[in-house]
Amino acid sequence: KDSTSVSLPLRYNLYSNEMEYQYDGSNYTVGNPQSLQKAVIGKSEFVYLPLGSQGGYYEIYVWGKCCLLEKKSVKLTAAEFGTPITGTIPAKFTRNRDVLYLLDSNSHPYQVGNIKSVIDFLQDQSPKIENFIKQEKIKNAKKENLIKIIKYYNSL
């Protein structure tokens, strides 16, 4: 948070919801994620938000007075031990559906459901947002559409 930039090999472990890095040939996890301003992996930026049961790392798509963030997760399906005839099915990771959130200046995350829910969340500028959605012919709450809407909202 002191704006010091550190360049280390870094990866995001979806299963444990931790940032892992290498230093002097050893692997570590970030022990105090609240101390990070953000983590950058390639072109993706992540921020840690301690939001109760929804806490963890979120990928940043738009940052400003209203933020668009995405929470990614996986689940582990245990191995199934069968008979010699049916064989064993190994354990595997399965991606859960990524969840998009809007975050206001009060740090209250709001899960995006549909376009109407976005308009309700941005109620201080809802007439302008509704006009923008009509002009841009936005029909659904896909990530690309939400990025346009939130960038427009932040420009108002």
mmCIF file of C-alpha atoms in Angstrom:
data_model
loop_
_atom_site.group_PDB
_atom_site.id
_atom_site.type_symbol
_atom_site.label_atom_id
_atom_site.label_comp_id
_atom_site.label_asym_id
_atom_site.label_seq_id
_atom_site.Cartn_x
_atom_site.Cartn_y
_atom_site.Cartn_z
ATOM 1 C CA LYS A 1 0.000 0.000 0.000
ATOM 2 C CA ASP A 2 3.019 2.286 0.171
ATOM 3 C CA SER A 3 3.193 2.187 -3.674
ATOM 4 C CA THR A 4 6.431 0.186 -3.692
ATOM 5 C CA SER A 5 6.393 -2.151 -6.672
ATOM 6 C CA VAL A 6 7.960 -5.597 -6.382
ATOM 7 C CA SER A 7 8.490 -7.907 -9.347
ATOM 8 C CA LEU A 8 8.415 -11.597 -8.418
ATOM 9 C CA PRO A 9 7.101 -14.763 -10.083
ATOM 10 C CA LEU A 10 3.456 -14.787 -8.975
ATOM 11 C CA ARG A 11 0.418 -17.005 -9.451
ATOM 12 C CA TYR A 12 -3.148 -17.051 -8.178
ATOM 13 C CA ASN A 13 -4.223 -20.337 -6.579
ATOM 14 C CA LEU A 14 -7.971 -20.452 -7.221
ATOM 15 C CA TYR A 15 -8.578 -23.400 -4.914
ATOM 16 C CA SER A 16 -6.951 -21.913 -1.816
ATOM 17 C CA ASN A 17 -7.747 -18.318 -2.865
ATOM 18 C CA GLU A 18 -4.143 -17.243 -2.245
ATOM 19 C CA MET A 19 -1.428 -15.426 -4.149
ATOM 20 C CA GLU A 20 1.740 -17.507 -4.306
ATOM 21 C CA TYR A 21 5.187 -16.173 -5.174
ATOM 22 C CA GLN A 22 8.789 -17.351 -5.428
ATOM 23 C CA TYR A 23 11.690 -15.716 -3.668
ATOM 24 C CA ASP A 24 15.252 -17.084 -3.608
ATOM 25 C CA GLY A 25 14.045 -20.401 -5.032
ATOM 26 C CA SER A 26 11.416 -20.979 -2.316
ATOM 27 C CA ASN A 27 7.623 -20.791 -2.647
ATOM 28 C CA TYR A 28 5.543 -18.562 -0.356
ATOM 29 C CA THR A 29 1.997 -17.294 -0.025
ATOM 30 C CA VAL A 30 1.126 -13.695 0.733
ATOM 31 C CA GLY A 31 0.588 -13.761 4.498
ATOM 32 C CA ASN A 32 -1.108 -10.388 4.871
ATOM 33 C CA PRO A 33 -3.068 -9.787 1.654
ATOM 34 C CA GLN A 34 -4.695 -6.590 3.012
ATOM 35 C CA SER A 35 -1.251 -4.968 2.819
ATOM 36 C CA LEU A 36 -1.208 -5.321 -0.992
ATOM 37 C CA GLN A 37 -2.601 -2.526 -3.099
ATOM 38 C CA LYS A 38 -2.952 -4.927 -6.032
ATOM 39 C CA ALA A 39 -1.307 -7.950 -7.621
ATOM 40 C CA VAL A 40 -0.604 -7.995 -11.354
ATOM 41 C CA ILE A 41 -0.316 -11.245 -13.303
ATOM 42 C CA GLY A 42 0.199 -10.637 -17.004
ATOM 43 C CA LYS A 43 -2.564 -8.212 -18.031
ATOM 44 C CA SER A 44 -4.826 -9.178 -15.110
ATOM 45 C CA GLU A 45 -4.970 -7.129 -11.919
ATOM 46 C CA PHE A 46 -6.234 -8.537 -8.636
ATOM 47 C CA VAL A 47 -7.197 -6.840 -5.392
ATOM 48 C CA TYR A 48 -7.821 -8.468 -2.013
ATOM 49 C CA LEU A 49 -11.068 -7.488 -0.291
ATOM 50 C CA PRO A 50 -11.874 -8.865 3.194
ATOM 51 C CA LEU A 51 -15.639 -9.093 2.668
ATOM 52 C CA GLY A 52 -16.756 -11.782 5.114
ATOM 53 C CA SER A 53 -17.751 -14.990 3.351
ATOM 54 C CA GLN A 54 -17.165 -13.300 -0.031
ATOM 55 C CA GLY A 55 -13.649 -12.180 0.929
ATOM 56 C CA GLY A 56 -10.640 -13.005 -1.190
ATOM 57 C CA TYR A 57 -9.016 -11.948 -4.426
ATOM 58 C CA TYR A 58 -11.091 -10.269 -7.120
ATOM 59 C CA GLU A 59 -10.022 -9.540 -10.674
ATOM 60 C CA ILE A 60 -10.391 -5.838 -11.475
ATOM 61 C CA TYR A 61 -12.089 -4.832 -14.745
ATOM 62 C CA VAL A 62 -12.997 -1.223 -13.916
ATOM 63 C CA TRP A 63 -11.656 0.796 -10.982
ATOM 64 C CA GLY A 64 -13.120 4.129 -9.881
ATOM 65 C CA LYS A 65 -16.010 5.481 -7.834
ATOM 66 C CA CYS A 66 -17.813 2.312 -8.908
ATOM 67 C CA CYS A 67 -15.735 -0.812 -9.516
ATOM 68 C CA LEU A 68 -16.470 -3.918 -11.558
ATOM 69 C CA LEU A 69 -14.822 -6.989 -10.062
ATOM 70 C CA GLU A 70 -14.973 -10.714 -10.755
ATOM 71 C CA LYS A 71 -14.618 -13.502 -8.199
ATOM 72 C CA LYS A 72 -13.248 -16.736 -9.616
ATOM 73 C CA SER A 73 -13.376 -20.101 -7.862
ATOM 74 C CA VAL A 74 -13.014 -23.850 -8.336
ATOM 75 C CA LYS A 75 -14.180 -26.910 -6.478
ATOM 76 C CA LEU A 76 -12.369 -30.179 -5.981
ATOM 77 C CA THR A 77 -14.245 -33.322 -6.923
ATOM 78 C CA ALA A 78 -12.886 -36.232 -4.920
ATOM 79 C CA ALA A 79 -11.577 -39.379 -6.561
ATOM 80 C CA GLU A 80 -14.043 -42.254 -6.987
ATOM 81 C CA PHE A 81 -12.606 -45.670 -6.314
ATOM 82 C CA GLY A 82 -14.294 -48.323 -8.387
ATOM 83 C CA THR A 83 -13.828 -51.974 -9.029
ATOM 84 C CA PRO A 84 -11.076 -53.481 -11.188
ATOM 85 C CA ILE A 85 -13.604 -53.544 -14.021
ATOM 86 C CA THR A 86 -14.908 -49.957 -13.744
ATOM 87 C CA GLY A 87 -11.578 -48.431 -12.699
ATOM 88 C CA THR A 88 -10.838 -45.408 -10.593
ATOM 89 C CA ILE A 89 -11.866 -41.888 -11.534
ATOM 90 C CA PRO A 90 -9.140 -39.458 -10.406
ATOM 91 C CA ALA A 91 -9.854 -36.290 -8.434
ATOM 92 C CA LYS A 92 -10.284 -33.167 -10.539
ATOM 93 C CA PHE A 93 -10.813 -29.455 -10.267
ATOM 94 C CA THR A 94 -13.977 -27.999 -11.775
ATOM 95 C CA ARG A 95 -14.371 -24.267 -12.399
ATOM 96 C CA ASN A 96 -17.372 -22.664 -10.750
ATOM 97 C CA ARG A 97 -19.254 -19.936 -12.548
ATOM 98 C CA ASP A 98 -17.371 -16.643 -12.209
ATOM 99 C CA VAL A 99 -19.398 -14.046 -10.301
ATOM 100 C CA LEU A 100 -19.354 -10.344 -11.152
ATOM 101 C CA TYR A 101 -19.654 -7.736 -8.404
ATOM 102 C CA LEU A 102 -20.140 -4.007 -8.316
ATOM 103 C CA LEU A 103 -18.387 -2.190 -5.510
ATOM 104 C CA ASP A 104 -19.272 1.331 -4.428
ATOM 105 C CA SER A 105 -17.259 3.836 -2.439
ATOM 106 C CA ASN A 106 -18.691 2.361 0.792
ATOM 107 C CA SER A 107 -17.062 -1.018 -0.032
ATOM 108 C CA HIS A 108 -20.369 -2.842 -0.205
ATOM 109 C CA PRO A 109 -20.162 -5.626 -2.834
ATOM 110 C CA TYR A 110 -23.254 -6.156 -4.934
ATOM 111 C CA GLN A 111 -23.619 -9.292 -7.035
ATOM 112 C CA VAL A 112 -24.665 -8.513 -10.590
ATOM 113 C CA GLY A 113 -27.775 -10.358 -11.678
ATOM 114 C CA ASN A 114 -29.127 -8.575 -14.747
ATOM 115 C CA ILE A 115 -29.203 -5.112 -16.329
ATOM 116 C CA LYS A 116 -32.067 -3.982 -14.085
ATOM 117 C CA SER A 117 -30.042 -4.844 -10.984
ATOM 118 C CA VAL A 118 -27.168 -2.723 -12.323
ATOM 119 C CA ILE A 119 -29.496 0.242 -12.889
ATOM 120 C CA ASP A 120 -30.877 -0.198 -9.357
ATOM 121 C CA PHE A 121 -27.345 -0.212 -7.921
ATOM 122 C CA LEU A 122 -26.410 2.943 -9.843
ATOM 123 C CA GLN A 123 -29.593 4.716 -8.771
ATOM 124 C CA ASP A 124 -27.967 8.148 -8.314
ATOM 125 C CA GLN A 125 -27.515 8.316 -12.121
ATOM 126 C CA SER A 126 -30.210 5.849 -13.228
ATOM 127 C CA PRO A 127 -31.888 8.056 -15.917
ATOM 128 C CA LYS A 128 -28.530 8.667 -17.611
ATOM 129 C CA ILE A 129 -27.560 4.994 -17.300
ATOM 130 C CA GLU A 130 -30.882 3.886 -18.802
ATOM 131 C CA ASN A 131 -30.389 6.263 -21.751
ATOM 132 C CA PHE A 132 -26.831 5.003 -22.259
ATOM 133 C CA ILE A 133 -28.049 1.380 -22.254
ATOM 134 C CA LYS A 134 -30.685 2.234 -24.875
ATOM 135 C CA GLN A 135 -28.194 4.150 -27.042
ATOM 136 C CA GLU A 136 -25.656 1.327 -26.919
ATOM 137 C CA LYS A 137 -28.412 -1.297 -27.419
ATOM 138 C CA ILE A 138 -27.216 -3.321 -24.418
ATOM 139 C CA LYS A 139 -29.530 -6.264 -23.795
ATOM 140 C CA ASN A 140 -27.731 -8.413 -21.196
ATOM 141 C CA ALA A 141 -25.309 -8.268 -18.283
ATOM 142 C CA LYS A 142 -22.292 -9.754 -20.044
ATOM 143 C CA LYS A 143 -18.890 -8.679 -18.793
ATOM 144 C CA GLU A 144 -18.131 -6.563 -21.882
ATOM 145 C CA ASN A 145 -21.434 -4.687 -21.555
ATOM 146 C CA LEU A 146 -20.932 -4.087 -17.842
ATOM 147 C CA ILE A 147 -17.454 -2.677 -18.479
ATOM 148 C CA LYS A 148 -18.994 -0.123 -20.880
ATOM 149 C CA ILE A 149 -21.734 0.808 -18.404
ATOM 150 C CA ILE A 150 -19.426 1.217 -15.409
ATOM 151 C CA LYS A 151 -16.845 3.221 -17.396
ATOM 152 C CA TYR A 152 -19.673 5.516 -18.517
ATOM 153 C CA TYR A 153 -20.984 5.827 -14.944
ATOM 154 C CA ASN A 154 -17.519 6.683 -13.630
ATOM 155 C CA SER A 155 -17.180 9.400 -16.294
ATOM 156 C CA LEU A 156 -20.341 11.206 -15.099
#
